[in-house]
XYZ file of C-alpha atoms in Angstrom:
742
model
C 26.206 51.344 -77.442
C 28.736 48.881 -76.212
C 28.942 47.636 -72.619
C 32.018 47.138 -70.412
C 34.432 44.823 -71.989
C 33.131 45.212 -75.550
C 34.757 42.464 -77.566
C 36.345 40.739 -74.529
C 33.243 40.471 -72.427
C 31.026 38.352 -74.584
C 31.792 35.629 -76.998
C 29.434 34.016 -79.324
C 28.910 30.477 -79.856
C 27.962 28.591 -82.871
C 27.159 25.006 -83.255
C 26.226 23.197 -86.399
C 24.837 20.136 -88.053
C 26.066 16.548 -88.438
C 29.432 15.147 -89.003
C 32.532 14.564 -90.935
C 35.841 12.863 -90.672
C 39.039 14.660 -89.996
C 41.353 14.316 -92.962
C 44.261 16.656 -93.485
C 44.156 18.695 -96.664
C 46.934 18.253 -99.079
C 48.104 21.421 -100.765
C 49.779 22.014 -104.107
C 53.478 22.765 -103.794
C 53.325 25.345 -106.561
C 50.983 27.754 -104.776
C 51.393 29.767 -101.581
C 49.875 28.468 -98.333
C 47.120 30.787 -97.134
C 46.298 31.358 -93.496
C 43.094 32.937 -92.186
C 42.966 34.946 -88.943
C 39.548 35.519 -87.365
C 39.464 38.050 -84.548
C 37.220 38.291 -81.511
C 34.296 40.647 -81.250
C 31.276 38.999 -79.680
C 28.186 39.158 -81.871
C 30.147 41.287 -84.361
C 32.135 38.141 -85.151
C 29.261 36.714 -87.182
C 30.711 38.895 -89.953
C 33.336 36.137 -90.304
C 30.648 33.955 -91.882
C 30.118 36.531 -94.618
C 33.877 36.701 -95.202
C 34.044 32.916 -95.575
C 31.134 32.952 -98.014
C 32.981 35.448 -100.221
C 36.286 33.604 -99.962
C 34.592 30.445 -101.181
C 32.857 32.357 -103.993
C 36.262 33.655 -105.070
C 37.695 30.103 -104.731
C 40.383 31.155 -102.237
C 41.751 28.044 -100.498
C 42.362 28.271 -96.748
C 45.203 26.083 -95.513
C 45.289 27.121 -91.856
C 43.075 29.066 -89.421
C 43.792 30.834 -86.149
C 40.979 32.396 -84.183
C 40.190 34.180 -80.945
C 36.883 34.228 -79.060
C 34.098 34.447 -81.660
C 36.766 34.008 -84.306
C 37.788 30.739 -82.631
C 34.196 29.541 -82.721
C 33.614 30.336 -86.387
C 37.131 29.239 -87.284
C 36.934 25.987 -85.312
C 33.653 25.025 -86.896
C 34.887 25.876 -90.390
C 38.123 23.978 -89.733
C 36.057 20.927 -88.754
C 34.544 20.872 -92.235
C 31.483 23.050 -91.891
C 30.354 25.335 -94.687
C 29.482 29.039 -94.430
C 25.908 28.219 -95.396
C 25.658 25.779 -92.487
C 27.009 28.431 -90.145
C 24.527 30.992 -91.418
C 21.622 28.596 -90.872
C 22.860 27.908 -87.384
C 23.100 31.574 -86.474
C 19.474 31.957 -87.483
C 18.311 28.904 -85.538
C 19.948 29.485 -82.152
C 17.880 30.925 -79.344
C 20.606 33.266 -78.175
C 18.819 34.412 -75.029
C 18.586 30.793 -73.927
C 22.096 29.889 -75.093
C 23.576 32.465 -72.738
C 22.029 30.836 -69.692
C 23.055 27.750 -67.793
C 19.851 26.339 -66.399
C 18.277 23.186 -67.741
C 14.761 23.403 -69.187
C 12.378 23.295 -66.287
C 11.039 19.930 -67.435
C 14.511 18.495 -66.695
C 14.735 19.836 -63.137
C 14.080 17.575 -60.195
C 10.950 18.413 -58.266
C 13.030 19.825 -55.410
C 14.868 22.150 -57.780
C 11.486 23.239 -59.171
C 10.488 24.161 -55.615
C 13.675 26.230 -55.322
C 12.903 27.864 -58.642
C 9.382 28.778 -57.555
C 10.181 30.068 -54.074
C 13.453 31.829 -54.908
C 13.221 33.372 -58.375
C 16.281 35.632 -58.038
C 18.890 34.346 -60.477
C 21.638 34.408 -57.875
C 23.283 31.515 -56.073
C 26.171 31.831 -53.633
C 28.163 29.023 -52.105
C 28.925 28.512 -48.439
C 32.079 26.661 -47.462
C 34.044 26.696 -44.194
C 31.856 29.480 -42.864
C 32.483 31.895 -45.743
C 30.595 32.901 -48.855
C 31.858 31.611 -52.197
C 31.072 33.354 -55.476
C 30.853 31.528 -58.831
C 33.776 32.163 -61.159
C 31.512 33.702 -63.771
C 27.967 34.945 -64.190
C 27.571 32.255 -66.866
C 29.205 28.856 -66.440
C 28.834 28.152 -70.148
C 26.931 24.889 -69.712
C 24.634 25.358 -72.705
C 27.336 26.916 -74.846
C 29.635 23.984 -74.215
C 26.850 21.509 -74.946
C 26.090 23.152 -78.289
C 29.754 23.163 -79.220
C 30.090 19.531 -78.180
C 27.193 18.490 -80.351
C 28.332 20.432 -83.368
C 31.944 19.251 -83.159
C 31.157 15.647 -82.251
C 32.183 14.457 -85.702
C 35.805 15.460 -84.997
C 35.876 14.528 -81.305
C 38.417 11.784 -82.082
C 40.847 14.326 -83.520
C 43.265 15.374 -80.775
C 45.887 17.046 -82.977
C 44.315 20.120 -84.572
C 46.677 19.767 -87.532
C 44.692 16.651 -88.421
C 41.427 18.548 -88.835
C 40.145 19.112 -92.377
C 41.802 22.523 -92.003
C 44.627 22.894 -89.458
C 43.489 25.149 -86.634
C 44.646 27.091 -83.560
C 42.531 28.650 -80.797
C 43.982 31.468 -78.709
C 43.116 32.030 -75.051
C 44.634 34.062 -72.207
C 46.453 32.338 -69.357
C 44.905 33.957 -66.299
C 47.932 33.203 -64.122
C 50.676 34.543 -66.410
C 48.733 37.062 -68.502
C 50.194 35.613 -71.687
C 48.586 34.066 -74.772
C 48.019 30.328 -74.716
C 47.746 28.738 -78.135
C 45.812 25.477 -78.243
C 46.853 23.088 -80.984
C 45.891 19.756 -79.402
C 43.256 18.274 -77.142
C 39.484 18.667 -77.109
C 38.451 21.074 -79.874
C 35.098 21.953 -78.274
C 36.818 22.734 -74.981
C 39.518 24.784 -76.698
C 36.940 26.914 -78.482
C 34.970 27.331 -75.255
C 38.133 28.474 -73.443
C 38.922 31.055 -76.114
C 35.593 32.826 -75.598
C 35.530 32.903 -71.766
C 35.072 36.646 -71.265
C 36.233 37.359 -67.681
C 33.456 38.057 -65.219
C 30.856 36.973 -67.740
C 31.866 33.398 -68.541
C 33.610 31.142 -66.076
C 37.259 30.339 -66.905
C 38.119 26.949 -68.378
C 40.846 24.635 -67.101
C 42.943 23.198 -69.929
C 46.274 21.416 -69.479
C 46.499 22.614 -65.879
C 46.027 26.250 -66.919
C 43.146 28.581 -66.121
C 42.106 30.135 -69.419
C 39.919 33.103 -70.303
C 39.069 35.049 -73.452
C 42.009 35.310 -75.840
C 40.957 38.845 -76.763
C 42.809 40.123 -73.701
C 46.232 39.333 -75.163
C 45.781 38.387 -78.816
C 42.483 39.380 -80.374
C 43.740 39.138 -83.979
C 46.483 36.466 -83.740
C 48.425 37.052 -86.931
C 51.651 35.672 -85.420
C 49.915 32.401 -84.525
C 48.873 31.626 -88.079
C 52.353 32.681 -89.303
C 53.819 30.018 -87.042
C 51.635 27.467 -88.836
C 53.864 27.846 -91.908
C 51.652 29.986 -94.156
C 52.940 32.318 -96.832
C 50.023 34.721 -97.036
C 47.732 35.935 -94.267
C 44.118 37.048 -94.584
C 43.210 38.823 -91.341
C 39.657 39.781 -90.364
C 39.296 42.455 -87.670
C 35.816 42.967 -86.157
C 36.749 44.871 -82.996
C 34.495 47.665 -81.807
C 35.765 51.083 -82.872
C 36.823 53.682 -80.370
C 34.259 56.218 -79.223
C 34.680 59.707 -80.704
C 35.321 62.455 -78.119
C 31.733 63.734 -78.177
C 30.435 60.315 -77.012
C 32.688 60.027 -73.975
C 30.053 61.437 -71.656
C 30.113 59.041 -68.712
C 32.458 57.049 -66.481
C 31.116 53.871 -68.057
C 31.958 55.007 -71.566
C 35.408 56.163 -70.477
C 36.085 52.797 -68.809
C 34.966 50.990 -71.929
C 37.217 53.160 -74.023
C 40.202 52.342 -71.817
C 39.581 48.612 -72.143
C 39.159 48.881 -75.894
C 42.455 50.819 -76.137
C 44.277 48.114 -74.161
C 42.942 45.375 -76.444
C 43.472 47.487 -79.543
C 47.116 48.081 -78.717
C 48.027 44.407 -79.163
C 45.784 44.146 -82.230
C 47.564 47.036 -83.919
C 50.917 45.416 -83.163
C 49.729 42.226 -84.847
C 48.343 44.079 -87.860
C 51.573 46.027 -88.311
C 53.160 42.652 -89.101
C 51.085 42.242 -92.233
C 53.047 42.485 -95.450
C 52.184 43.785 -98.864
C 51.003 40.343 -100.001
C 48.690 39.934 -96.995
C 45.053 41.039 -96.895
C 43.274 42.921 -94.091
C 39.460 42.829 -94.020
C 37.567 45.197 -91.729
C 33.772 44.889 -92.073
C 31.876 48.137 -91.613
C 29.698 47.214 -88.635
C 29.204 50.732 -87.282
C 28.262 50.717 -83.618
C 26.700 47.255 -83.738
C 27.230 46.022 -80.175
C 29.247 42.940 -79.361
C 26.353 41.852 -77.136
C 23.585 42.324 -79.714
C 22.933 38.668 -80.537
C 19.259 39.350 -81.267
C 20.206 40.776 -84.658
C 23.369 38.787 -85.226
C 22.406 37.634 -88.711
C 22.463 41.241 -89.908
C 26.265 41.427 -89.673
C 26.914 38.512 -92.049
C 26.335 40.555 -95.197
C 28.686 43.405 -94.147
C 31.364 40.742 -93.718
C 30.786 39.462 -97.231
C 30.771 43.010 -98.612
C 34.066 43.854 -96.900
C 35.686 40.747 -98.382
C 34.281 41.565 -101.822
C 35.900 45.003 -101.585
C 39.264 43.211 -101.374
C 38.526 41.125 -104.460
C 41.481 42.621 -106.289
C 43.892 41.228 -103.710
C 41.986 37.994 -103.174
C 41.395 37.008 -106.791
C 45.098 36.474 -107.374
C 44.937 33.764 -104.686
C 42.044 31.868 -106.251
C 42.308 28.382 -107.681
C 40.919 27.177 -110.970
C 37.408 25.872 -110.576
C 38.351 22.202 -110.898
C 41.255 22.473 -108.438
C 39.127 24.305 -105.883
C 36.379 21.692 -106.194
C 38.925 18.978 -105.391
C 40.258 21.042 -102.487
C 36.757 21.462 -101.043
C 35.846 17.840 -101.589
C 38.724 16.786 -99.361
C 37.731 19.356 -96.714
C 34.067 18.377 -96.704
C 34.404 14.599 -96.716
C 31.690 13.279 -94.368
C 31.845 10.720 -91.593
C 28.372 9.792 -90.289
C 28.761 9.660 -86.496
C 24.987 9.465 -86.210
C 25.280 5.883 -87.429
C 27.486 4.935 -84.463
C 26.148 2.233 -82.150
C 26.833 2.871 -78.475
C 28.558 -0.101 -76.874
C 28.847 1.286 -73.340
C 27.768 4.204 -71.152
C 29.802 5.358 -68.167
C 30.091 8.314 -65.840
C 33.245 10.109 -64.691
C 31.936 11.793 -61.565
C 33.638 14.079 -59.070
C 30.354 15.249 -57.559
C 28.697 14.297 -54.274
C 26.271 11.725 -55.679
C 26.834 8.061 -56.336
C 27.369 7.083 -59.956
C 24.385 4.750 -59.576
C 22.159 7.713 -58.752
C 23.371 9.501 -61.873
C 23.039 6.477 -64.156
C 19.416 6.136 -63.033
C 18.745 9.557 -64.599
C 20.012 8.623 -68.085
C 17.935 7.464 -71.040
C 20.930 6.579 -73.265
C 21.739 2.871 -73.041
C 24.216 0.416 -74.623
C 22.900 -0.767 -77.976
C 21.313 2.588 -78.830
C 22.166 4.416 -82.035
C 24.006 7.669 -81.222
C 21.428 10.416 -80.816
C 22.730 13.887 -79.945
C 19.280 15.153 -78.942
C 18.921 12.317 -76.428
C 22.449 12.941 -75.142
C 21.648 16.621 -74.677
C 18.537 15.676 -72.695
C 20.581 13.319 -70.498
C 23.133 16.045 -69.818
C 20.365 18.508 -69.058
C 18.730 16.136 -66.569
C 22.029 15.575 -64.745
C 22.677 19.312 -64.662
C 19.116 19.826 -63.400
C 20.046 18.019 -60.173
C 21.609 21.323 -59.151
C 24.919 19.912 -57.870
C 27.193 20.484 -60.845
C 29.109 23.369 -62.335
C 29.406 21.491 -65.598
C 28.039 18.304 -67.138
C 29.226 17.103 -70.522
C 29.768 14.041 -72.643
C 32.293 12.645 -75.096
C 32.222 9.990 -77.761
C 35.120 7.722 -76.805
C 36.726 4.571 -78.141
C 37.866 1.963 -75.668
C 39.282 -1.339 -76.855
C 37.639 -1.033 -80.246
C 34.246 -0.224 -78.737
C 32.449 3.116 -79.058
C 30.798 4.558 -76.006
C 29.515 7.689 -74.326
C 31.369 9.045 -71.339
C 29.405 11.536 -69.254
C 31.511 13.832 -67.114
C 30.378 15.852 -64.111
C 32.216 18.573 -62.230
C 30.903 19.600 -58.826
C 30.218 23.285 -58.231
C 33.451 24.901 -57.124
C 31.547 27.318 -54.894
C 29.748 24.514 -52.995
C 28.944 22.198 -51.361
C 26.352 24.353 -49.606
C 24.276 26.831 -51.574
C 22.441 30.010 -50.709
C 19.519 31.329 -52.768
C 17.475 34.487 -52.313
C 13.958 35.709 -52.939
C 11.759 38.644 -52.153
C 8.167 39.722 -52.480
C 6.764 43.208 -52.340
C 3.149 44.234 -52.659
C 2.039 47.831 -52.179
C -1.442 49.233 -52.772
C -0.256 52.896 -52.697
C -2.575 53.533 -49.733
C -0.333 52.457 -46.891
C -0.894 48.704 -47.061
C 2.416 47.060 -47.834
C 3.529 43.453 -47.596
C 7.262 42.925 -47.865
C 9.325 39.784 -47.308
C 12.962 38.910 -47.916
C 13.862 35.240 -47.825
C 16.876 32.992 -48.189
C 17.370 29.259 -48.527
C 20.558 27.486 -47.447
C 20.801 23.959 -48.811
C 23.559 21.667 -47.602
C 24.372 19.002 -50.206
C 26.793 16.152 -50.564
C 25.759 14.776 -47.179
C 25.888 11.218 -48.477
C 26.063 9.317 -51.761
C 22.287 8.890 -51.949
C 21.757 12.628 -52.302
C 20.667 13.704 -48.815
C 20.007 17.435 -48.437
C 19.458 19.708 -45.476
C 17.265 22.649 -46.503
C 16.975 25.711 -44.233
C 14.713 28.694 -44.970
C 14.596 32.080 -43.253
C 12.214 34.929 -44.047
C 11.935 38.393 -42.546
C 9.291 41.018 -43.177
C 5.519 40.979 -42.996
C 5.390 37.196 -42.550
C 8.520 36.060 -40.702
C 9.245 32.357 -40.977
C 11.870 29.719 -40.254
C 11.907 26.178 -41.542
C 14.297 23.261 -41.738
C 14.009 19.905 -43.502
C 16.411 16.992 -43.804
C 15.690 15.106 -47.012
C 17.018 11.545 -47.157
C 16.424 9.248 -50.163
C 16.191 5.576 -49.179
C 17.800 4.066 -52.274
C 19.954 4.789 -55.306
C 16.864 5.409 -57.406
C 16.016 8.273 -54.964
C 12.277 7.695 -55.397
C 11.346 7.024 -51.754
C 12.495 9.408 -49.056
C 12.021 10.424 -45.437
C 11.981 14.052 -44.344
C 11.983 15.212 -40.707
C 11.113 18.906 -40.594
C 10.548 21.973 -38.427
C 8.445 25.047 -39.277
C 7.890 28.362 -37.514
C 5.741 31.073 -39.084
C 3.786 34.231 -38.375
C 0.860 35.519 -40.401
C -1.979 38.026 -40.151
C -5.643 36.982 -40.290
C -8.747 39.177 -40.026
C -11.619 38.224 -37.740
C -15.196 39.019 -38.743
C -18.520 39.619 -37.079
C -21.014 38.970 -39.837
C -19.583 40.770 -42.855
C -17.668 43.329 -40.788
C -14.025 42.972 -39.898
C -13.570 43.507 -36.152
C -9.908 42.694 -35.590
C -6.640 41.558 -37.068
C -4.911 38.677 -35.362
C -1.240 37.802 -35.437
C -0.864 34.026 -35.638
C 2.365 32.376 -34.498
C 2.695 28.631 -35.045
C 5.550 26.133 -34.761
C 5.465 22.521 -35.957
C 7.650 19.414 -35.806
C 6.927 16.688 -38.341
C 8.195 13.532 -39.980
C 7.183 12.736 -43.566
C 7.520 9.659 -45.735
C 7.332 10.501 -49.427
C 7.557 9.220 -52.972
C 9.147 11.174 -55.835
C 6.908 11.061 -58.899
C 9.474 11.453 -61.634
C 10.401 15.105 -62.080
C 6.815 16.333 -62.031
C 5.557 15.755 -58.505
C 5.684 14.124 -55.113
C 3.333 12.683 -52.541
C 3.913 12.754 -48.787
C 2.279 11.327 -45.690
C 3.414 12.181 -42.212
C 2.759 12.952 -38.589
C 3.211 16.290 -36.837
C 2.986 18.058 -33.492
C 2.615 21.814 -33.115
C 1.779 24.695 -30.794
C 0.686 28.232 -31.487
C -0.935 31.412 -30.346
C -3.356 33.952 -31.793
C -3.038 37.519 -30.499
C -5.209 40.534 -31.285
C -3.014 43.190 -32.867
C -5.581 45.598 -34.306
C -9.250 45.875 -33.353
C -11.528 45.063 -30.449
C -9.266 44.528 -27.399
C -11.973 42.511 -25.668
C -11.672 39.735 -28.218
C -9.994 36.649 -26.789
C -6.380 35.702 -27.367
C -5.891 32.023 -28.014
C -3.219 29.409 -27.345
C -3.645 26.195 -29.254
C -2.107 22.777 -29.789
C -1.955 20.745 -32.987
C -1.173 17.098 -33.429
C -2.085 14.630 -36.102
C -1.360 13.434 -39.613
C -1.221 14.881 -43.091
C -1.184 13.875 -46.737
C 0.202 16.200 -49.410
C 0.200 15.769 -53.179
C 1.999 18.285 -55.410
C 2.627 18.501 -59.151
C 4.494 20.972 -61.332
C 4.921 20.738 -65.114
C 5.229 24.481 -65.816
C 7.804 25.653 -68.331
C 8.581 28.698 -66.156
C 7.970 29.174 -62.450
C 7.156 32.883 -62.592
C 5.521 33.694 -65.942
C 4.573 30.325 -67.449
C 3.315 29.698 -70.953
C 2.552 26.006 -70.712
C 1.911 23.385 -68.094
C 0.055 22.718 -64.891
C 0.758 23.249 -61.200
C -1.419 21.772 -58.479
C -1.458 20.993 -54.795
C -3.798 19.033 -52.558
C -3.326 18.961 -48.767
C -5.352 17.120 -46.158
C -4.565 17.645 -42.481
C -6.083 15.814 -39.536
C -5.556 16.998 -35.944
C -6.810 14.842 -33.037
C -6.688 15.028 -29.208
C -5.130 11.573 -29.056
C -2.119 12.988 -30.947
C -1.744 16.101 -28.806
C -4.336 18.459 -30.298
C -6.819 20.427 -28.223
C -9.720 19.326 -30.393
C -10.825 17.595 -33.547
C -9.807 19.489 -36.632
C -9.676 18.614 -40.328
C -8.525 20.879 -43.106
C -8.533 20.371 -46.855
C -6.930 22.722 -49.357
C -6.611 22.223 -53.097
C -5.450 24.448 -55.937
C -4.721 23.977 -59.618
C -3.607 26.308 -62.371
C -3.308 25.506 -66.061
C -1.564 27.522 -68.799
C -1.946 27.568 -72.593
C -0.147 29.761 -75.140
C -0.504 30.433 -78.846
C 0.494 32.814 -81.603
C 3.892 33.919 -82.854
C 6.531 32.759 -80.332
C 3.630 31.798 -78.039
C 3.158 35.429 -77.076
C -0.448 34.999 -75.962
C -1.089 33.105 -72.722
C -4.217 32.162 -70.804
C -4.172 30.904 -67.234
C -7.155 29.234 -65.583
C -6.995 28.654 -61.847
C -9.203 27.054 -59.201
C -8.711 27.064 -55.443
C -10.801 25.679 -52.605
C -10.067 25.286 -48.894
C -12.313 24.178 -46.055
C -12.090 23.247 -42.381
C -14.160 20.939 -40.245
C -13.826 21.019 -36.489
C -15.057 21.955 -33.077
C -14.942 25.607 -32.028
C -13.058 26.862 -35.051
C -11.008 29.958 -34.319
C -9.256 32.596 -36.384
C -6.055 30.521 -36.601
C -8.041 27.994 -38.617
C -9.006 30.565 -41.271
C -7.852 30.982 -44.850
C -7.504 34.365 -46.558
C -8.341 35.998 -49.892
C -7.630 39.443 -51.327
C -4.757 40.993 -53.199
C -3.432 40.888 -56.735
C -4.991 37.975 -58.670
C -6.691 36.771 -55.486
C -9.692 39.121 -55.791
C -7.695 42.050 -57.078
C -10.198 44.736 -56.139
C -9.655 43.975 -52.435
C -6.666 44.546 -50.206
C -4.374 41.657 -49.344
C -6.030 39.388 -46.775
C -9.189 41.496 -46.702
C -11.398 38.390 -46.598
C -10.882 35.418 -44.286
C -12.847 32.441 -43.079
C -12.728 28.681 -42.553
C -13.975 28.192 -46.123
C -12.734 29.959 -49.275
C -13.196 29.464 -52.984
C -11.563 31.209 -55.941
C -11.759 30.872 -59.716
C -9.794 33.037 -62.094
C -8.937 33.458 -65.742
C -5.884 35.506 -66.641
C -4.708 36.627 -70.061
C -1.340 38.182 -70.812
C 0.613 38.944 -73.960
C 4.309 39.489 -74.398
C 4.535 42.845 -76.147
C 8.281 43.407 -76.261
C 11.465 43.595 -74.248
C 13.110 46.068 -71.909
C 16.884 46.347 -71.755
C 19.006 45.012 -74.555
C 21.609 42.509 -75.646
C 21.992 39.663 -73.215
C 19.879 41.495 -70.636
C 16.561 41.626 -72.441
C 13.580 41.324 -70.096
C 10.202 40.304 -71.561
C 7.392 42.841 -71.111
C 3.752 41.718 -70.699
C 0.316 43.339 -70.727
C -2.707 41.500 -69.420
C -5.899 41.355 -67.462
C -7.869 39.004 -65.247
C -11.339 38.160 -64.075
C -11.684 36.547 -60.654
C -14.639 35.217 -58.655
C -14.666 33.917 -55.109
C -15.342 34.618 -51.453
C -14.640 33.565 -47.900
C -17.405 32.077 -45.773
C -17.808 31.542 -42.039
C -20.263 28.710 -42.549
C -20.211 26.026 -45.238
C -23.989 26.352 -45.659
C -23.472 29.883 -47.000
C -21.330 28.729 -49.945
C -23.163 29.412 -53.194
C -22.674 31.032 -56.574
C -24.949 33.871 -55.488
C -22.588 34.744 -52.666
C -19.477 34.901 -54.838
C -18.044 38.305 -55.630
C -16.439 39.194 -58.960
C -13.197 41.155 -59.323
C -10.829 41.924 -62.158
C -7.509 43.546 -62.964
C -5.430 45.160 -65.682
C -1.668 44.934 -65.415
C 1.700 45.448 -67.027
C 4.461 43.011 -66.138
C 8.201 42.623 -66.543
C 10.202 39.419 -66.074
C 13.172 40.637 -64.005
C 16.213 39.196 -62.279
C 14.236 39.115 -58.986
C 11.060 37.610 -60.426
C 8.107 39.268 -62.037
C 7.362 42.940 -61.593
C 3.735 44.039 -61.982
C 1.950 47.358 -61.910
C -1.745 46.583 -61.689
C -5.161 48.065 -61.114
C -7.778 45.875 -59.431
C -11.548 46.352 -59.530
C -14.452 44.845 -57.614
C -18.103 44.583 -58.644
C -19.193 47.065 -55.986
C -16.870 49.759 -57.247
C -13.897 49.200 -54.979
C -10.502 49.470 -56.593
C -6.899 48.976 -55.714
C -3.623 49.796 -57.363
C -0.666 47.491 -56.901
C 3.042 47.433 -57.263
C 4.128 43.828 -57.067
C 7.633 42.359 -57.231
C 8.692 38.798 -56.581
C 6.753 35.566 -56.468
C 3.492 35.530 -58.374
C 0.598 35.602 -55.925
C -1.563 32.509 -55.754
C-alpha cells in the first residue's frame, strides 16, 4: 500500500564509487540525438537502473538526460559517468533506514548531545525564537542524503555547467513560491539532485539560486519537454509512477486522499506523455503495488525495469550503434579522473552558525597536506553536525589560485537558536502501581562564540523536577568548562523496620552548585564542584508517628561519566559508566557529616547476522557513610531490570548492590517502509539487595530475580512488555515506555 504523497513524498538517493572527469560527448552527425527521461517514484525509481542496463546491452547511446526526484538521482549519477552496474551495487550497499535519518553516528556526538539523546529519546525537536515555537521545514533535513550525493558526485564537483558532464543533464524541481517547474542546468550537481527529491513535509526544501525548491514530481514528474529543449530528436521516457487505486480499494479517507494527490501528479505526466511521437519510446515497468517508500526491497525493482525495456527492443534496436562505435561512445563517457589522488592544500570553514570557526576547526581531522579521503571528510562533517547546532553541514572540493582545498560549509538551524526536546517514561505493573513522567529540555545556544549553552529541564509526573545549568567553555578547544547549576526534585523512598516497610516518604530537595569540568573527547567528562542544598522528608503513606525531617546539605562533589554506546536506548555495542562521590560537611552548611558514593557500569556486546544478538552486563553499587542517616540518604531498587520481580522502589537503604545480565535478540520489524521499528525478545537475570547496615552486605543476602520481555524501538524510546520473577515466587508484569531503567 502506498502512503500519502506516493511518488512525491519520498525520493531515493543513490551515491556511488570513485571518480571521473567531465568531458562532453561528441555525437555523430549522421544519427539522431537521443534523450532519456527518468521520472520520479521514490523506491520504484530503482527500476531506472534496469532500464539503463538494457539500453547499454542494446547499445543505445544516450545524448541527454532529464530527471525528476529519483529519476534525477539515477540520471545525475549516470550523467556523471557512472555505470548501471555501479548503481546496482550501490543500491545493495546502502543502509536505507540510516540514510533517511539526519543524526550523526552516536560516536560523533559531543558528550552533551549524548546526554540529550539518553534523557530525551523522542525524535522530535522544536525551535524557540522570539517567544514562539518554530517547526523544522521537513521531518528529514537530508543531511545524510546530501553527504552521500556529495561523495558520489565529487569527481564532477568542478563542473558547473551540466552540459559539460559526460552526458548533458537537467534536474527538475518545483519552485515553492510560484508553483512552477524549475529546471537546473548549472551549479552544484549534488545540490540540484537533492533539491529535485525534496518531497514536501518529508524532506526540507533546498535553496538554490534564491529559490525555495521541493520535489519536481509536483509539477513535472516525467519531464519530456525538458529533454526536448536539450535538442534531442528522439525521446525515451521511463514512467514509474504508482498506479491509481481501483474502486474496490478506496476504502478509507487516507486512500482517497492519496488517490487525489496521485491524480494531480498524473495529470501533468499524461500531458507530457501525450507529446511523445511515433519515433519516441515509452517504458513503463510493471511494478505492481510496490510502494514508493519500500526501500528495504529496492533491489527487487531493478529487474522489472530491465524487462520493460527489453519488451521495447523492437523500437530500441533501430537506435543502436555498431559495437565498435558504441564502445568509443562509452569510452568517452567513462573516462576517469582520480580525485582520490588529490592533495589537499588548504582547509577552511564557511560558517553562519553560532560557534567560532576556531571551535569548528578544532573538531576536524582533515589537514593541509593530506591525500583526499572521502571517508575522513564524511567523519569530519558528521562530527560538526553532531554538535547539534546546524541544519546542514557539507563540504566541497574547491580550487583557489591553483590550489585544491576542502571548504566545509555550515548552516545554522533555521528553527533555532533555542531548542526544545521531549521525553517521557511510563511504568505500570497492572496492579495499580504506576510511575509516569513527562519531561522537556530547553537549551539556549549561540550565547557566545565559545559555545556557551543554557540548559533548562522540567519534569512533571511521579517525580517532578526542575533544573538549570549554564555551560561555559573556557577556550576555543572547549575542553575545560564551568557550569553553575540549580536542581529541584521530588522522589519517593520507602522506610523500613527490619525487613518490613513501614512508610513511604516524599523527599523534596533543592541544590545550588558550581562545577569545574573537563571534556574527555566525545566519550566522557569529569567534574568537581561545590554545592549547597536544603530539603525535607515527609511521611506520605504509613506510620504517622514517624518523624518528618528537614535537612541541609553543603559540600563538594566529584563526578566521572563515560558513554561509548552506539545507541542510547537499545545499544548493541559500547560502555556507559558513572562514578559519583559526594561529601557534605557542617563547615559548608550541612547539618552533619555525610559521604555518598555511587558507581554503575554497563557493557554491551553483539554478534550474529546484523548483530541481532546482544548481551548486556551491568554492575551498580551505592553506599553512604554518615551520622544519623535518614531516609533521604537512601537509594532504591525494584522495577524492570532493577530486580524485576519487585515493584518499583520496593527496596531502599543506605547501601545497595545490583548485578545483571540481559540478553535480547532482534526478531523483526513492526511498521514498514521508512517507519520500520525493530522488535526484540529477551530475558534477564538480576541479583542484588538493599541493606540498612554495611555489615549485612554479603552474597548470602542477595536476592535473585529475572524477567522475560518483548521490546519495540519506537519514536518515544523503547516500549517493553515484561514479566518479572523473584526467587521467592513473587512476580510482576510491566508495561514500560521511555527511557530504559537503570
